[in-house]
Tab-separated table of C-alpha atoms in Angstrom:
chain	number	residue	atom	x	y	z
A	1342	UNK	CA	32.546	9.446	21.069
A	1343	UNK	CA	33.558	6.234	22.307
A	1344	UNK	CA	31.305	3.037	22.436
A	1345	UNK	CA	30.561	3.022	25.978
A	1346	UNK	CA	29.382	6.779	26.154
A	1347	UNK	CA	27.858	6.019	22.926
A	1348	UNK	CA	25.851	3.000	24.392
A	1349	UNK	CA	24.988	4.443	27.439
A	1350	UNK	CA	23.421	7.510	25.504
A	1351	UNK	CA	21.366	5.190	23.638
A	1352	UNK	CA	19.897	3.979	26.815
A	1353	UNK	CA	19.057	7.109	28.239
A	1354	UNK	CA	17.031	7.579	24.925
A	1355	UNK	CA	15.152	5.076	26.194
A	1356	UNK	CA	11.618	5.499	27.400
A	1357	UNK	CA	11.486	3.362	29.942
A	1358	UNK	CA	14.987	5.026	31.518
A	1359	UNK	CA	13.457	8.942	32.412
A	1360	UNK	CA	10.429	6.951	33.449
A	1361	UNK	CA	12.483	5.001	36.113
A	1362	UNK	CA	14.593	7.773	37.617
A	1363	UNK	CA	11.326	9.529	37.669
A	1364	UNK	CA	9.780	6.570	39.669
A	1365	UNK	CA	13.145	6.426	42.156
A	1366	UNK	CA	13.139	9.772	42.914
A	1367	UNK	CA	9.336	9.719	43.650
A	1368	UNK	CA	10.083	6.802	46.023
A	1369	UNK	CA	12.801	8.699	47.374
A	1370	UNK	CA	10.733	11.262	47.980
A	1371	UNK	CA	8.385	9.596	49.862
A	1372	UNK	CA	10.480	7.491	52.263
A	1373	UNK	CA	12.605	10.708	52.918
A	1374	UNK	CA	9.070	11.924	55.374
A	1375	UNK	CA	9.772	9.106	57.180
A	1376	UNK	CA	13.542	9.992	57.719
A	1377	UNK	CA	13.118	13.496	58.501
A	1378	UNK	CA	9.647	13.138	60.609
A	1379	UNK	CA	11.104	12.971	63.930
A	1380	UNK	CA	13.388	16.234	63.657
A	1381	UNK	CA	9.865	18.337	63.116
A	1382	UNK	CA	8.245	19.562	66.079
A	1383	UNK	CA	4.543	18.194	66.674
A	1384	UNK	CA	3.013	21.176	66.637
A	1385	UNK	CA	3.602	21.962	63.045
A	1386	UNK	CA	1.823	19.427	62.315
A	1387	UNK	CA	-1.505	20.493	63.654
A	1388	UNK	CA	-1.562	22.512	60.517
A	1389	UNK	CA	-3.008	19.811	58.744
A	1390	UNK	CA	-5.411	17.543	59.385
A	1391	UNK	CA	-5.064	13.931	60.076
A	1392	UNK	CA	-6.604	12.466	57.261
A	1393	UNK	CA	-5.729	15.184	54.752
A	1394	UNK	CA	-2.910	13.473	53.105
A	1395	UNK	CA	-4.752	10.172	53.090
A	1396	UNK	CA	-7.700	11.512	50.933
A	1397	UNK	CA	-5.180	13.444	48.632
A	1398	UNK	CA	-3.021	10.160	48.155
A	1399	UNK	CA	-5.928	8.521	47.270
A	1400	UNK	CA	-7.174	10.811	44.673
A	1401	UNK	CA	-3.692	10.700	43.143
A	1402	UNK	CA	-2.738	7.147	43.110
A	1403	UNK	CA	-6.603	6.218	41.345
A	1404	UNK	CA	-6.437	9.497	38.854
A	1405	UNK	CA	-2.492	8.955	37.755
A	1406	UNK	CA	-2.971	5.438	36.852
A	1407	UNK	CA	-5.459	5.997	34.471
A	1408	UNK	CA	-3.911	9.145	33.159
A	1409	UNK	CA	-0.425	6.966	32.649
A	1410	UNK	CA	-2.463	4.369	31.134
A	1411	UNK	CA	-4.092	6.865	28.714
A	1412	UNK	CA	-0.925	8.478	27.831
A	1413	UNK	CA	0.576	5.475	26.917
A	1414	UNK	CA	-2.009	4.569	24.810
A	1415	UNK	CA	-2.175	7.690	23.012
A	1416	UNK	CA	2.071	7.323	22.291
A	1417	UNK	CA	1.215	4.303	20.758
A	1418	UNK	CA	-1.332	5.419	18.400
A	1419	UNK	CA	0.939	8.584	17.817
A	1420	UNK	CA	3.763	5.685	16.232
A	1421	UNK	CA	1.197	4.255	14.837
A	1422	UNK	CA	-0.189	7.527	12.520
A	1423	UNK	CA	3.642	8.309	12.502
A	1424	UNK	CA	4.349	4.559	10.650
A	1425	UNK	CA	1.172	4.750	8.619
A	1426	UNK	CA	1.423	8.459	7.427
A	1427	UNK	CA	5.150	8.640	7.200
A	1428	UNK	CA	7.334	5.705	7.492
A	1429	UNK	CA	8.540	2.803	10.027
A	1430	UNK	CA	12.030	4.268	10.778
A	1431	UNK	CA	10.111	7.429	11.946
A	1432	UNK	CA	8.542	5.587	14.716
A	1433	UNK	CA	11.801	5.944	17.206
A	1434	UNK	CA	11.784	10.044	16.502
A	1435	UNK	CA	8.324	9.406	18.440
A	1436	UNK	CA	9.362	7.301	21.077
A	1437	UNK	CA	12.410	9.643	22.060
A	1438	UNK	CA	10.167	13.037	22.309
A	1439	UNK	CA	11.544	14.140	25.208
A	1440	UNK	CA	8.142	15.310	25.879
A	1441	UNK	CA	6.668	12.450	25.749
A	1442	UNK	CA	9.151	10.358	27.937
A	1443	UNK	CA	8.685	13.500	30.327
A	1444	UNK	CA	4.997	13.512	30.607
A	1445	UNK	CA	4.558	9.569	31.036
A	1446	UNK	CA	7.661	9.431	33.836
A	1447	UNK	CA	6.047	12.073	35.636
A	1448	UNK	CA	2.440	10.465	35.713
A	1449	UNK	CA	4.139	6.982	36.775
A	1450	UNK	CA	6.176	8.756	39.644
A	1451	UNK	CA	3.495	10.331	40.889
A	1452	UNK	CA	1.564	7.311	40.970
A	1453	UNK	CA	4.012	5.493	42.494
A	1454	UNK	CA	4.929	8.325	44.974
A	1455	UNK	CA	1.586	7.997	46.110
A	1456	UNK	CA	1.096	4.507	46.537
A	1457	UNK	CA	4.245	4.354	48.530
A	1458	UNK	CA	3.181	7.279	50.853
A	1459	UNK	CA	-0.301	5.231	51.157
A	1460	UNK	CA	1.393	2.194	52.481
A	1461	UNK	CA	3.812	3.885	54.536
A	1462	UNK	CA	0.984	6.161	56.122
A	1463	UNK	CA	-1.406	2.575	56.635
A	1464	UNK	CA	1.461	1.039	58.551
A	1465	UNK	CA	2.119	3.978	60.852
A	1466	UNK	CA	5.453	4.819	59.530
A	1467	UNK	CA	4.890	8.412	59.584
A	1468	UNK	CA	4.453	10.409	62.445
A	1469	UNK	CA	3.043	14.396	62.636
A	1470	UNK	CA	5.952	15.525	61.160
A	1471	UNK	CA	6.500	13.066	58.713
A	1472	UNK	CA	2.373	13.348	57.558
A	1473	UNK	CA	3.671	17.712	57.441
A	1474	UNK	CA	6.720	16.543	54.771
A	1475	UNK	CA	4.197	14.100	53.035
A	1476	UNK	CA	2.029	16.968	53.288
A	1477	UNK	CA	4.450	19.276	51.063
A	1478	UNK	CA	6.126	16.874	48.671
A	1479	UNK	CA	2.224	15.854	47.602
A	1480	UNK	CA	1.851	19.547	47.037
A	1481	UNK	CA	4.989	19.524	44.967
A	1482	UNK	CA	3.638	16.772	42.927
A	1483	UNK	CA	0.305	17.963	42.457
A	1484	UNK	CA	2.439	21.144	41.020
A	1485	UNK	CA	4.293	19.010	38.878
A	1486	UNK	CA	1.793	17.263	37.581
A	1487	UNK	CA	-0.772	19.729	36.833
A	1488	UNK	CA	2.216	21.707	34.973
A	1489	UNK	CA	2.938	18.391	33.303
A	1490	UNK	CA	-0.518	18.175	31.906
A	1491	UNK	CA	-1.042	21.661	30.242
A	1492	UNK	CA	2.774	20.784	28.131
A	1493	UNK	CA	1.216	17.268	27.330
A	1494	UNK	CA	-2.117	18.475	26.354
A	1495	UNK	CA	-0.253	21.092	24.102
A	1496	UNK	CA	2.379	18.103	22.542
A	1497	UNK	CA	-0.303	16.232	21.792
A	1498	UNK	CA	-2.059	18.433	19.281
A	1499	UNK	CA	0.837	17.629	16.966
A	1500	UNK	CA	2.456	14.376	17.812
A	1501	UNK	CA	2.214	11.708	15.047
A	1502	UNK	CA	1.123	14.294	12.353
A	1503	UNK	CA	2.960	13.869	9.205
A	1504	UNK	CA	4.190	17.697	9.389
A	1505	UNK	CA	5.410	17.022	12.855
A	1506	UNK	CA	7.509	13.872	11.406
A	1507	UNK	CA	8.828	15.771	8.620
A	1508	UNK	CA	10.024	18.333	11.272
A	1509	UNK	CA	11.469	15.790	13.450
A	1510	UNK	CA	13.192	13.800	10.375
A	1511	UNK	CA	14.326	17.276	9.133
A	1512	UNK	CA	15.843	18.179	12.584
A	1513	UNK	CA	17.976	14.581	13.250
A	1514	UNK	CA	19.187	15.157	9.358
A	1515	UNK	CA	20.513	18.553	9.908
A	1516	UNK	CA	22.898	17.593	13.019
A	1517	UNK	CA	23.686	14.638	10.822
A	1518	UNK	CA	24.488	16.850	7.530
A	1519	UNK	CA	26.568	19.436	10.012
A	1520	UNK	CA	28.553	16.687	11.824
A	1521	UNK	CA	29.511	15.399	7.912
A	1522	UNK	CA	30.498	18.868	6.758
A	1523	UNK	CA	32.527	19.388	10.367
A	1524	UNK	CA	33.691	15.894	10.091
A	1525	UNK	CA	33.596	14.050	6.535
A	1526	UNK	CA	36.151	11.467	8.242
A	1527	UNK	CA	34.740	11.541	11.875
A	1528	UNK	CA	37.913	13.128	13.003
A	1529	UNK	CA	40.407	11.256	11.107
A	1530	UNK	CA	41.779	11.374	7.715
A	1531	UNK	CA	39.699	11.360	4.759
A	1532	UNK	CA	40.257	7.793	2.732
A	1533	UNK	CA	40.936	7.963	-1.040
A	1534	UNK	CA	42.147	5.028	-1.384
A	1535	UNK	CA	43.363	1.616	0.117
A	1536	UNK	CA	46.977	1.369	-0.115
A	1537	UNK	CA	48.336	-2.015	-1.944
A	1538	UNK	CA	49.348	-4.564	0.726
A	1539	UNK	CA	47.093	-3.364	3.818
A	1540	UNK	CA	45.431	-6.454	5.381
A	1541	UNK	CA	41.526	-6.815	5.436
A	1542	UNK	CA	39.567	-7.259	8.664
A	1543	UNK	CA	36.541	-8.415	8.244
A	1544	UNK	CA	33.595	-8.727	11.019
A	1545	UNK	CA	31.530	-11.475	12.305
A	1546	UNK	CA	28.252	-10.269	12.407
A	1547	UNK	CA	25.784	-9.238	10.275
A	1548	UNK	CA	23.747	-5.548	10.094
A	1549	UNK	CA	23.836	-1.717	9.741
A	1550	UNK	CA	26.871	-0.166	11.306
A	1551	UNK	CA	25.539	1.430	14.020
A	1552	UNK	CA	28.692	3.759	15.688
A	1553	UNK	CA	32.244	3.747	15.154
A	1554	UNK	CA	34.294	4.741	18.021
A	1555	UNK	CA	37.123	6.245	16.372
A	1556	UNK	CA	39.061	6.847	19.687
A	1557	UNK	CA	39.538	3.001	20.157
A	1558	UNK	CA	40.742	2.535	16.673
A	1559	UNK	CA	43.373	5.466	17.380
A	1560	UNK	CA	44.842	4.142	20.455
A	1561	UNK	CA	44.992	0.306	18.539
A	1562	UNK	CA	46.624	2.653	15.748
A	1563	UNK	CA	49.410	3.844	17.754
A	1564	UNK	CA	49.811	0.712	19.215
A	1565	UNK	CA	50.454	-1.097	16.255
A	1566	UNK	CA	52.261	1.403	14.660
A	1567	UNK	CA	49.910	1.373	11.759
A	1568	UNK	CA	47.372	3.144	10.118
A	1569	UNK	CA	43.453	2.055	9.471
A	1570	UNK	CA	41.559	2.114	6.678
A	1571	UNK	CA	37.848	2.084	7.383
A	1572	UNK	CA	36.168	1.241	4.290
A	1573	UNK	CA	32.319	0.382	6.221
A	1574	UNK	CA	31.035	4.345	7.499
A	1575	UNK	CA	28.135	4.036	10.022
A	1576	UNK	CA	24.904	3.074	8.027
A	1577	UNK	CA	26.005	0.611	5.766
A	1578	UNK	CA	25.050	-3.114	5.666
A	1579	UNK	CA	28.255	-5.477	7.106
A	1580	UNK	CA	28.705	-8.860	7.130
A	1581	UNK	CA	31.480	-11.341	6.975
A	1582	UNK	CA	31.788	-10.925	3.279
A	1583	UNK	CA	32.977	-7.950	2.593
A	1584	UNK	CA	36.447	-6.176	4.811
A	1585	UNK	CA	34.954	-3.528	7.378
A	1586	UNK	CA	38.488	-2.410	7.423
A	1587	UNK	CA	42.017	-2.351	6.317
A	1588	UNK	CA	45.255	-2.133	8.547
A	1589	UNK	CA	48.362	-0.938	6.975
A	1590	UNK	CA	51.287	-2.120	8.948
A	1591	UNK	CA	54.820	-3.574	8.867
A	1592	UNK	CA	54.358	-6.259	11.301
A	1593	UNK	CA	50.188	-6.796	10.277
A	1594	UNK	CA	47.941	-7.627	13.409
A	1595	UNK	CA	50.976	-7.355	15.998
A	1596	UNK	CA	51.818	-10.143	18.505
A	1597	UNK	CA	48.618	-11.705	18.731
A	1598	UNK	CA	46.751	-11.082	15.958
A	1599	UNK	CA	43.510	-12.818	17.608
A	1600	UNK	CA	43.498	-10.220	20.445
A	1601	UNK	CA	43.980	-7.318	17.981
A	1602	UNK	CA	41.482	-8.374	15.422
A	1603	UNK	CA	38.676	-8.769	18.219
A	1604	UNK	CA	39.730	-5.283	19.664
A	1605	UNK	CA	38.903	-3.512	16.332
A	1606	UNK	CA	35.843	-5.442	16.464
A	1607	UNK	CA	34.745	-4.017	19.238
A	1608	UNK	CA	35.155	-0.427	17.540
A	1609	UNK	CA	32.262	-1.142	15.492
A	1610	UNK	CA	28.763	-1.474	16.968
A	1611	UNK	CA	26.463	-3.918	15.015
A	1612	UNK	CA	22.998	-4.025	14.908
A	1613	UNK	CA	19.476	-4.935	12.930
A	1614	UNK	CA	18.700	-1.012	12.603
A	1615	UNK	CA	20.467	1.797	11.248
A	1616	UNK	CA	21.435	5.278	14.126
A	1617	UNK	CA	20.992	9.023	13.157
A	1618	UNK	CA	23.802	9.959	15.589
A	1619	UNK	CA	26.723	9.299	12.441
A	1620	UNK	CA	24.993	8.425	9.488
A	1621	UNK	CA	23.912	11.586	7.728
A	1622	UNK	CA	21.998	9.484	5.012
A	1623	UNK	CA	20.052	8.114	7.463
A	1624	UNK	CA	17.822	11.197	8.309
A	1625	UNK	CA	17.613	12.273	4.225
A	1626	UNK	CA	16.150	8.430	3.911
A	1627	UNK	CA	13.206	9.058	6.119
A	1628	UNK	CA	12.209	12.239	4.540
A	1629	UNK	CA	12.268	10.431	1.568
A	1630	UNK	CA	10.431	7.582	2.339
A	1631	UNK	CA	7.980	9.880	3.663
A	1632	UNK	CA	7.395	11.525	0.520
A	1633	UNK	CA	7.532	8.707	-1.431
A	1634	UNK	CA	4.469	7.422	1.012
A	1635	UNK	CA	2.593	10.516	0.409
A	1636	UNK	CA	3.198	9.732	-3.228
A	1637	UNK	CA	1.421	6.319	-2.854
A	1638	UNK	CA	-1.956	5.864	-4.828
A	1639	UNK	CA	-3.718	5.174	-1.573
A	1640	UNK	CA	-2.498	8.587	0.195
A	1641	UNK	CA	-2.252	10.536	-2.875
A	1642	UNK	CA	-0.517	13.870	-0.881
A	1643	UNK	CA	1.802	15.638	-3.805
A	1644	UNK	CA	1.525	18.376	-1.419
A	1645	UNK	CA	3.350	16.556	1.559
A	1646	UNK	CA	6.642	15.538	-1.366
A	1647	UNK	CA	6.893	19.261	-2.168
A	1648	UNK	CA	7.212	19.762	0.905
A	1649	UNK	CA	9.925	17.143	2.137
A	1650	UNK	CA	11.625	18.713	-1.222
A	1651	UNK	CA	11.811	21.249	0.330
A	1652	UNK	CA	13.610	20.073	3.558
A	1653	UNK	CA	15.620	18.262	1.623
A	1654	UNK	CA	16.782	21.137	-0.780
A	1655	UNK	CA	17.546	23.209	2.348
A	1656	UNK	CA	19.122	20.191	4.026
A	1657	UNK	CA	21.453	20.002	1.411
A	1658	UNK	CA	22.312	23.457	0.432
A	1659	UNK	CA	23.454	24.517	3.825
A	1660	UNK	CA	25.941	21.254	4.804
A	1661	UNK	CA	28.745	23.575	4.163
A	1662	UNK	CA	28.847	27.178	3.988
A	1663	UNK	CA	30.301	28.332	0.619
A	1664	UNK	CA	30.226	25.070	-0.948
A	1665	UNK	CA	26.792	22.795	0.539
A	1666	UNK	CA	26.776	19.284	1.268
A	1667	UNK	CA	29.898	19.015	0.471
A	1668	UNK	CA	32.400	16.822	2.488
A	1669	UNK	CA	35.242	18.798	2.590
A	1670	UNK	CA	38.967	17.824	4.593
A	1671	UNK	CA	39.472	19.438	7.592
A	1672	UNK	CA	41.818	22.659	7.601
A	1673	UNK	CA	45.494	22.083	6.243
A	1674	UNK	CA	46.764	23.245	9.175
A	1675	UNK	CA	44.969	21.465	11.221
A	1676	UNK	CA	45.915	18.212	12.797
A	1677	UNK	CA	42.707	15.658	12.799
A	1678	UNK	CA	41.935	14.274	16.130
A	1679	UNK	CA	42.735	10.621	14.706
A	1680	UNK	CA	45.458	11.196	11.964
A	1681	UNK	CA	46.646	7.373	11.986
A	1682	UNK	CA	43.107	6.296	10.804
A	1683	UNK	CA	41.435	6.950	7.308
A	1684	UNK	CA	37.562	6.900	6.641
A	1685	UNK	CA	35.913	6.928	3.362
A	1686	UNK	CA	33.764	10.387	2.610
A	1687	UNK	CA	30.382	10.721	1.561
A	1688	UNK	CA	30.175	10.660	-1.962
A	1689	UNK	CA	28.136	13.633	-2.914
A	1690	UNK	CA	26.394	11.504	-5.518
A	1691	UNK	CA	24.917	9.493	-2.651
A	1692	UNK	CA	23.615	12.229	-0.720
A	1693	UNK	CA	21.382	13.241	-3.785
A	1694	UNK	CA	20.461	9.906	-5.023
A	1695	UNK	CA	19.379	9.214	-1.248
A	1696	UNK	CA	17.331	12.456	-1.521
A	1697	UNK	CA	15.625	12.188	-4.651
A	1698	UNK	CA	16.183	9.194	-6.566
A	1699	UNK	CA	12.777	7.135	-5.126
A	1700	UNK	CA	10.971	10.525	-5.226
A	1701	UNK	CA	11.463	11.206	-8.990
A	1702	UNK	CA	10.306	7.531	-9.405
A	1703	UNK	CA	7.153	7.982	-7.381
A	1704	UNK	CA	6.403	11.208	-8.446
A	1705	UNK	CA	7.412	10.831	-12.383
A	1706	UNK	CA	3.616	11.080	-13.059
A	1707	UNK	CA	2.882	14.171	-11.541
A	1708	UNK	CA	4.105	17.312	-12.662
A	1709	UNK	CA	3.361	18.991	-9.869
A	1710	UNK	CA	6.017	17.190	-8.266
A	1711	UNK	CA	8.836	16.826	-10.900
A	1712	UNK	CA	8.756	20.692	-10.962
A	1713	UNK	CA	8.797	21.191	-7.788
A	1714	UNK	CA	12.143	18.874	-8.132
A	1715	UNK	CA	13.890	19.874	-10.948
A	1716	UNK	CA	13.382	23.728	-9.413
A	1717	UNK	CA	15.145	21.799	-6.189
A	1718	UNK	CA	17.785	20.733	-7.742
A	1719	UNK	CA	18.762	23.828	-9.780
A	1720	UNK	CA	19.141	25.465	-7.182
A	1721	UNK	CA	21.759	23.113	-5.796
A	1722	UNK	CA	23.281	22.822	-9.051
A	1723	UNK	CA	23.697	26.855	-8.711
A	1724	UNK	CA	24.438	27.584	-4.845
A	1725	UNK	CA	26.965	24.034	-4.524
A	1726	UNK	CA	30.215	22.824	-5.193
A	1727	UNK	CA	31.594	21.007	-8.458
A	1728	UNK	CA	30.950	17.807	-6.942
A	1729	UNK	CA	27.033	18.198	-5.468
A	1730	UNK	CA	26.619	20.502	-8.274
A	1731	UNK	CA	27.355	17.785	-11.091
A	1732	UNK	CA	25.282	15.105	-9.038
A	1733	UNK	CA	22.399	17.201	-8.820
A	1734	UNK	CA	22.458	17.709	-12.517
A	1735	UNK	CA	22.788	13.852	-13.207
A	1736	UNK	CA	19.582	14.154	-10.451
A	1737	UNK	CA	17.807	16.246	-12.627
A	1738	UNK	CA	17.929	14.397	-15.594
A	1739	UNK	CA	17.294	11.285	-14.316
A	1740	UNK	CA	13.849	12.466	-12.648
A	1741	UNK	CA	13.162	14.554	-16.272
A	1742	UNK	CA	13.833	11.491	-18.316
A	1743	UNK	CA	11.313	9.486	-15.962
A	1744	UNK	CA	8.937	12.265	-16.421
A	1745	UNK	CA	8.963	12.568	-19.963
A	1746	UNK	CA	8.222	8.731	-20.036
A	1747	UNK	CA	5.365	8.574	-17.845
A	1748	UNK	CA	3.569	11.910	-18.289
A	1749	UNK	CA	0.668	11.336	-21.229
A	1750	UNK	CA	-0.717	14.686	-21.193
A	1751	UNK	CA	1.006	16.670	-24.328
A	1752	UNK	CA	0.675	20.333	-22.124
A	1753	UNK	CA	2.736	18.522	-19.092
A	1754	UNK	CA	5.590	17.240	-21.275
A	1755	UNK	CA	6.020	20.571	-22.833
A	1756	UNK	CA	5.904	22.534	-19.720
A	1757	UNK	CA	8.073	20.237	-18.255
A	1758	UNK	CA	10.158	20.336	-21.267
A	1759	UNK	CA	10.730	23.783	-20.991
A	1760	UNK	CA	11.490	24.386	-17.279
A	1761	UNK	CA	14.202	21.657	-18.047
A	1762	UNK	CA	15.960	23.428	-20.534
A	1763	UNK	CA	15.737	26.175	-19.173
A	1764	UNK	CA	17.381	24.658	-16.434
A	1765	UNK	CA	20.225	23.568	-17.966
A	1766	UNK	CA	20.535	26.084	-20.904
């Protein structure tokens, strides 16, 4: 996906982007009466009554501000629980529901749809037929909006709740575990190492790697006759320290090395927060920071870690079929869509240390929960790959060694004792 798609998508993600298409077309809407008025004859018109549309107009422009006013309100509080319950990076899972975004664009448009058709029907813009099309499109609304309502009502018994962000967390970490087991490289080749003599780039700003738009560092690629080493995947922290890439060529940076070393700049998108869209870790980190919440002394929810164990067991397991989590190279006889540049892989000893490593230490004192891990992660170590499969044994015993020295009661150690070794033979 290149950066400008890429970009754009993130602004149609945007709340405030449905709610003003919704708000054009409702001005549309009305001003089109006033277009198409004079083509209806009069005497449709006597259908309705003069000041029908008036009184209806009213109603809706009063009722839909408060109701947009109200829903508003109650998406903030819904962050809000989300933040307090779960954890701050959940809070933009909330503010993209498409529900949500749906429901308040709706409620503005019609508010505005009805102001507009209150000044145009004050200033005598509208005529009998245009009052008969105002007349219909307010029906059409009132449709809309009523059918609007019941959804909202419905979202709302669940939006914010921990369950809900767990689900939501669960959902952006699956299409970011599939696109890894798809793509380990994102389309190109899979780095294993940076050739002696390839010259470092290194970028000017500082934050999380955002996107990478692979396509422009293909076409600069071929251009230069080179191949790219990207040593920075999406997620990780860059700054002007440390090379974001490497560029293996005879003749280095080309012509003009300025131009060339701003253009594979612009293939990387900086910013202060970290995307779901190619950062698989990035969804397992909010499940875990949700459980290690619940694990908190002031929430006190074991219950809520099993479960995000859970997800995360699952997550895991079924990244690739026959071999989970796993990166794994694309086919061998298959050509990568971007075979001059070279991306480092997801070590699989990341992808369980993301998982579980703050959960074992949160949870080491209850055994409730260290079962409920060590379970977790035998089953990886049975159903995975070499690779996961000797991470989530290192896993294992990391979160039983914690156990053993924080658990004081003798029966917990022992039965924790046992399922470990039982565990690992």
């Amino acid at each position: 996906m290149s950066r400008t798609w890429w970009l754009a998508l993130q602004m149609m993600k945007r709340l405030w982007f449905r709610a003003t298409l919704f708000a054009i077309m409702a001005v549309v809407t009305a001003v089109v009466g006033i277009a198409i008025g004079p083509y209806i004859p009069d005497r449709l018109s006597d259908v309705i009554g003069a000041k029908a549309v008036d009184a209806i107009l009213t109603i809706l422009a009063s009722s839909m501000l408060a109701v947009t006013t109200f829903s508003l309100s109650t998406l903030v509080s819904a962050t809000n629980a989300a933040a307090n319950s779960g954890t701050p990076r959940a809070i933009s899972l909330i503010l993209q529901d498409r529900t949500a975004q749906t429901a308040l664009s709706t409620f503005l448009g019609a508010f505005l749809f009805s102001l507009v058709g209150l000044i145009a029907l004050n200033t005598g813009l509208y005529g009998g037929g245009g009052r008969l099309v105002l007349f219909a499109a307010t029906l059409a609304v009132i449709l809309l909006i009523v059918t609007m309502l019941l959804r909202w009502i419905d979202h709302l018994a669940g939006l914010g709740n921990v369950s809900e962000t767990i689900r939501r967390a669960a959902e952006k970490a699956a299409d970011g575990m599939a696109l890894n087991s798809e793509q380990p490289a994102l389309g190109g080749e899979v780095l294993v190492r940076v050739p002696q003599g390839a010259v470092p780039l290194h970028h000017d700003q500082i934050g999380y790697l955002r996107h990478l738009d692979m396509g422009r560092l293909q076409r600069l690629a071929d251009e230069l006759e080179a191949k790219i080493h990207v040593v920075q995947r999406p997620g990780d922290f860059c700054s002007p320290a440390r090379p974001v890439l490497y560029v293996e060529a005879a003749a280095g940076f080309g012509d003009d090395p300025g131009v060339t070393q701003a253009a594979l700049r612009r293939a990387f998108t900086i910013g202060d927060s970290r995307s779901y869209d190619q950062d698989p870790l990035f969804g397992l980190t909010v499940l875990s920071e949700v459980a290690s919440r619940a694990l908190s002394p002031g929430i006190n929810d074991p219950g809520t870690a099993i479960d995000v164990i859970a997800q995360l067991t699952r997550l895991l397991s079924q990244a690739v079929p026959g071999s989970p989590s796993e990166p794994k190279a694309e086919e061998e006889d298959a050509e990568p869509q971007y075979p001059r540049v070279f991306v480092r892989a997801i070590d699989p000893t990341a992808l369980t240390e993301v998982a579980f490593l703050a959960i074992s230490r949160d949870g080491a004192g209850m055994i409730e929960v260290v079962l409920a891990m060590l379970t977790a992660l035998d089953a990886l170590t049975a159903t995975s790959g070499p690779a996961l499969s000797s991470a989530a044994q290192t896993m294992a015993q990391t979160a039983y060694d914690r156990a053993m020295a924080t658990l004081a009661f003798e029966d917990d150690r022992a039965r924790l004792d046992a399922v470990h070794h039982a565990a690992t033979g």
